[in-house]
PDB file of C-alpha atoms in Angstrom:
ATOM      1  CA  MET A   1      -9.539  -3.268 -40.920  1.00 50.00           C
ATOM      2  CA  THR A   2      -9.162  -2.481 -45.230  1.00 63.00           C
ATOM      3  CA  ASP A   3      -6.028  -4.191 -47.077  1.00 89.00           C
ATOM      4  CA  GLU A   4      -4.122  -2.003 -48.985  1.00 92.00           C
ATOM      5  CA  SER A   5      -4.525  -3.881 -51.593  1.00 93.00           C
ATOM      6  CA  ASP A   6      -8.212  -3.449 -51.567  1.00 94.00           C
ATOM      7  CA  VAL A   7      -7.152   0.311 -51.881  1.00 96.00           C
ATOM      8  CA  VAL A   8      -5.178  -0.076 -55.084  1.00 97.00           C
ATOM      9  CA  ASN A   9      -7.752  -2.362 -56.544  1.00 97.00           C
ATOM     10  CA  ALA A  10     -10.769   0.411 -55.971  1.00 96.00           C
ATOM     11  CA  VAL A  11      -8.548   3.815 -57.035  1.00 98.00           C
ATOM     12  CA  ILE A  12      -7.247   1.263 -60.315  1.00 98.00           C
ATOM     13  CA  ALA A  13     -11.273   0.564 -61.565  1.00 98.00           C
ATOM     14  CA  GLY A  14     -11.706   3.797 -60.742  1.00 97.00           C
ATOM     15  CA  GLU A  15      -9.171   4.908 -63.240  1.00 98.00           C
ATOM     16  CA  LEU A  16     -10.219   2.070 -66.001  1.00 97.00           C
ATOM     17  CA  ALA A  17     -13.945   3.396 -65.590  1.00 97.00           C
ATOM     18  CA  LEU A  18     -12.022   7.237 -66.914  1.00 96.00           C
ATOM     19  CA  LEU A  19     -10.510   5.074 -70.148  1.00 95.00           C
ATOM     20  CA  ASP A  20     -14.227   3.865 -70.366  1.00 95.00           C
ATOM     21  CA  PRO A  21     -15.969   5.909 -73.848  1.00 94.00           C
ATOM     22  CA  ALA A  22     -19.793   4.987 -72.078  1.00 93.00           C
ATOM     23  CA  VAL A  23     -17.817   6.890 -68.897  1.00 94.00           C
ATOM     24  CA  ARG A  24     -15.745   9.686 -70.446  1.00 94.00           C
ATOM     25  CA  ALA A  25     -19.038  10.460 -72.318  1.00 93.00           C
ATOM     26  CA  SER A  26     -21.256  10.093 -69.126  1.00 94.00           C
ATOM     27  CA  ARG A  27     -21.339  13.347 -67.245  1.00 95.00           C
ATOM     28  CA  ALA A  28     -22.581  12.662 -64.225  1.00 96.00           C
ATOM     29  CA  GLU A  29     -20.314   9.905 -64.148  1.00 96.00           C
ATOM     30  CA  ILE A  30     -17.082  12.553 -64.413  1.00 96.00           C
ATOM     31  CA  VAL A  31     -18.270  14.261 -61.537  1.00 96.00           C
ATOM     32  CA  ARG A  32     -19.127  11.438 -59.393  1.00 97.00           C
ATOM     33  CA  LEU A  33     -15.262  10.171 -60.589  1.00 98.00           C
ATOM     34  CA  LEU A  34     -13.778  13.345 -60.045  1.00 98.00           C
ATOM     35  CA  ASP A  35     -12.671  15.370 -57.132  1.00 98.00           C
ATOM     36  CA  PRO A  36     -14.633  18.998 -57.187  1.00 97.00           C
ATOM     37  CA  GLU A  37     -10.805  20.117 -57.066  1.00 98.00           C
ATOM     38  CA  PHE A  38      -8.911  18.590 -59.563  1.00 98.00           C
ATOM     39  CA  VAL A  39      -6.405  19.906 -61.574  1.00 98.00           C
ATOM     40  CA  GLU A  40      -4.657  17.800 -64.471  1.00 97.00           C
ATOM     41  CA  VAL A  41      -1.734  18.651 -66.556  1.00 97.00           C
ATOM     42  CA  GLY A  42      -2.220  17.347 -69.753  1.00 92.00           C
ATOM     43  CA  CYS A  43       0.292  15.955 -72.486  1.00 89.00           C
ATOM     44  CA  SER A  44       0.707  19.536 -73.936  1.00 90.00           C
ATOM     45  CA  GLY A  45       1.513  21.198 -70.351  1.00 93.00           C
ATOM     46  CA  ARG A  46      -2.382  22.313 -70.285  1.00 95.00           C
ATOM     47  CA  ARG A  47      -4.209  22.964 -66.938  1.00 97.00           C
ATOM     48  CA  TYR A  48      -7.450  21.917 -66.725  1.00 96.00           C
ATOM     49  CA  THR A  49      -9.580  22.232 -63.729  1.00 97.00           C
ATOM     50  CA  TYR A  50     -12.136  20.321 -62.661  1.00 97.00           C
ATOM     51  CA  ASP A  51     -14.922  22.413 -64.250  1.00 97.00           C
ATOM     52  CA  ASP A  52     -13.326  21.931 -67.576  1.00 95.00           C
ATOM     53  CA  MET A  53     -12.970  18.426 -67.679  1.00 94.00           C
ATOM     54  CA  VAL A  54     -16.809  18.436 -66.621  1.00 95.00           C
ATOM     55  CA  ALA A  55     -17.729  20.573 -69.794  1.00 94.00           C
ATOM     56  CA  TRP A  56     -14.816  19.209 -71.906  1.00 92.00           C
ATOM     57  CA  LEU A  57     -13.987  15.090 -70.943  1.00 90.00           C
ATOM     58  CA  PRO A  58     -17.717  14.204 -72.845  1.00 90.00           C
ATOM     59  CA  ASP A  59     -16.781  15.660 -76.484  1.00 88.00           C
ATOM     60  CA  HIS A  60     -13.270  14.686 -76.332  1.00 86.00           C
ATOM     61  CA  ALA A  61     -12.057  11.717 -78.610  1.00 81.00           C
ATOM     62  CA  GLY A  62     -12.367   9.223 -76.337  1.00 86.00           C
ATOM     63  CA  SER A  63     -15.585   9.573 -75.427  1.00 90.00           C
ATOM     64  CA  THR A  64     -16.820   7.942 -77.948  1.00 88.00           C
ATOM     65  CA  ALA A  65     -17.425   4.133 -78.477  1.00 85.00           C
ATOM     66  CA  ASP A  66     -16.683   3.719 -82.280  1.00 87.00           C
ATOM     67  CA  GLY A  67     -13.764   6.477 -81.992  1.00 87.00           C
ATOM     68  CA  PRO A  68      -9.826   5.779 -80.733  1.00 89.00           C
ATOM     69  CA  ARG A  69     -10.094   3.999 -77.237  1.00 92.00           C
ATOM     70  CA  TYR A  70      -7.258   4.904 -74.515  1.00 93.00           C
ATOM     71  CA  ASP A  71      -5.259   1.104 -74.224  1.00 95.00           C
ATOM     72  CA  PRO A  72      -3.580   1.036 -71.044  1.00 97.00           C
ATOM     73  CA  SER A  73      -0.602  -1.192 -70.058  1.00 96.00           C
ATOM     74  CA  ALA A  74       2.011  -1.155 -66.381  1.00 96.00           C
ATOM     75  CA  MET A  75      -0.913  -0.067 -64.182  1.00 98.00           C
ATOM     76  CA  THR A  76       0.286   0.173 -60.533  1.00 97.00           C
ATOM     77  CA  GLY A  77      -0.494   1.822 -57.596  1.00 97.00           C
ATOM     78  CA  VAL A  78       0.577   2.908 -54.015  1.00 98.00           C
ATOM     79  CA  VAL A  79      -0.921   3.741 -51.215  1.00 97.00           C
ATOM     80  CA  LEU A  80       0.776   6.756 -49.820  1.00 97.00           C
ATOM     81  CA  ALA A  81      -1.086   7.854 -46.598  1.00 97.00           C
ATOM     82  CA  PRO A  82      -4.563   6.998 -45.187  1.00 95.00           C
ATOM     83  CA  GLY A  83      -7.497   8.474 -48.029  1.00 96.00           C
ATOM     84  CA  LEU A  84      -4.511   9.216 -50.898  1.00 98.00           C
ATOM     85  CA  VAL A  85      -3.713   6.550 -53.350  1.00 98.00           C
ATOM     86  CA  GLN A  86      -1.688   7.801 -56.264  1.00 98.00           C
ATOM     87  CA  ILE A  87      -1.703   5.191 -59.653  1.00 98.00           C
ATOM     88  CA  ARG A  88       1.344   5.045 -62.225  1.00 98.00           C
ATOM     89  CA  TYR A  89       0.619   3.756 -65.952  1.00 98.00           C
ATOM     90  CA  GLU A  90       1.003   3.909 -69.426  1.00 97.00           C
ATOM     91  CA  THR A  91      -1.404   4.609 -73.135  1.00 97.00           C
ATOM     92  CA  VAL A  92      -1.468   4.612 -75.982  1.00 95.00           C
ATOM     93  CA  PHE A  93      -4.253   6.205 -78.044  1.00 93.00           C
ATOM     94  CA  ASP A  94      -4.237   6.991 -81.243  1.00 90.00           C
ATOM     95  CA  GLY A  95      -0.835   6.138 -81.779  1.00 91.00           C
ATOM     96  CA  SER A  96       0.463   8.052 -79.162  1.00 93.00           C
ATOM     97  CA  ARG A  97       2.001   6.699 -76.352  1.00 96.00           C
ATOM     98  CA  ALA A  98       2.053   8.411 -72.906  1.00 96.00           C
ATOM     99  CA  ARG A  99       3.433   8.240 -68.799  1.00 97.00           C
ATOM    100  CA  ARG A 100       0.455   9.210 -66.850  1.00 98.00           C
ATOM    101  CA  THR A 101      -0.190   9.114 -62.703  1.00 98.00           C
ATOM    102  CA  SER A 102      -2.879  10.534 -61.013  1.00 98.00           C
ATOM    103  CA  LEU A 103      -3.687  10.525 -57.191  1.00 98.00           C
ATOM    104  CA  TRP A 104      -7.163   9.633 -55.435  1.00 98.00           C
ATOM    105  CA  ARG A 105      -8.109  10.924 -52.284  1.00 98.00           C
ATOM    106  CA  LYS A 106     -11.067   9.506 -50.641  1.00 97.00           C
ATOM    107  CA  ARG A 107     -12.503  11.905 -48.025  1.00 95.00           C
ATOM    108  CA  ASP A 108     -15.308  10.427 -46.630  1.00 94.00           C
ATOM    109  CA  GLU A 109     -17.443   6.895 -47.432  1.00 93.00           C
ATOM    110  CA  GLU A 110     -20.221   9.023 -49.176  1.00 93.00           C
ATOM    111  CA  THR A 111     -18.293  10.414 -51.983  1.00 93.00           C
ATOM    112  CA  GLY A 112     -15.915   7.658 -52.257  1.00 96.00           C
ATOM    113  CA  TRP A 113     -12.161   7.511 -54.451  1.00 98.00           C
ATOM    114  CA  ARG A 114     -12.079  10.587 -56.544  1.00 98.00           C
ATOM    115  CA  MET A 115      -9.256  11.754 -58.975  1.00 98.00           C
ATOM    116  CA  PHE A 116      -7.958  14.327 -57.349  1.00 98.00           C
ATOM    117  CA  TYR A 117      -4.488  15.615 -59.872  1.00 98.00           C
ATOM    118  CA  HIS A 118      -3.835  13.403 -63.119  1.00 98.00           C
ATOM    119  CA  GLN A 119      -0.004  14.064 -65.030  1.00 98.00           C
ATOM    120  CA  GLY A 120      -0.417  13.093 -68.693  1.00 96.00           C
ATOM    121  CA  THR A 121       3.335  12.796 -70.502  1.00 96.00           C
ATOM    122  CA  LEU A 122       4.062  12.386 -74.017  1.00 95.00           C
ATOM    123  CA  VAL A 123       6.732   9.211 -74.812  1.00 95.00           C
ATOM    124  CA  PRO A 124       8.804  10.071 -78.365  1.00 92.00           C
ATOM    125  CA  PRO A 125       8.775   7.325 -80.226  1.00 89.00           C
ATOM    126  CA  ASP A 126      12.489   6.406 -79.815  1.00 89.00           C
ATOM    127  CA  ILE A 127      12.333   6.440 -75.497  1.00 87.00           C
ATOM    128  CA  ASP A 128      11.807   2.515 -74.043  1.00 82.00           C
TER     129      ASP A 128
END
């Protein structure tokens, strides 16, 4: 039997991996960590699909060792149901702060935990 904190820690590790430039630059790692039904609503309000992210992420800012990096903080998670975890946190990236949430699901042991949904919301500078 797996403890809920072990599950949340495993998902947080996946979330942190997706913020790592080396992982973001690897299509193989992106495919491993994103669910085929993945959807994101980005800070711009734009909707991204799995195919969009697999094609776009390796060339996006934050995907190179010498470029800007995502600086996450206050990352927490909660098991919502068996096989479903929500992660919440903030990032600072290239001077912009965002609040983020992700849903991770685990369909089976072979594929493991994969990000199913992500949303980022920009936080104006005058907001705590």
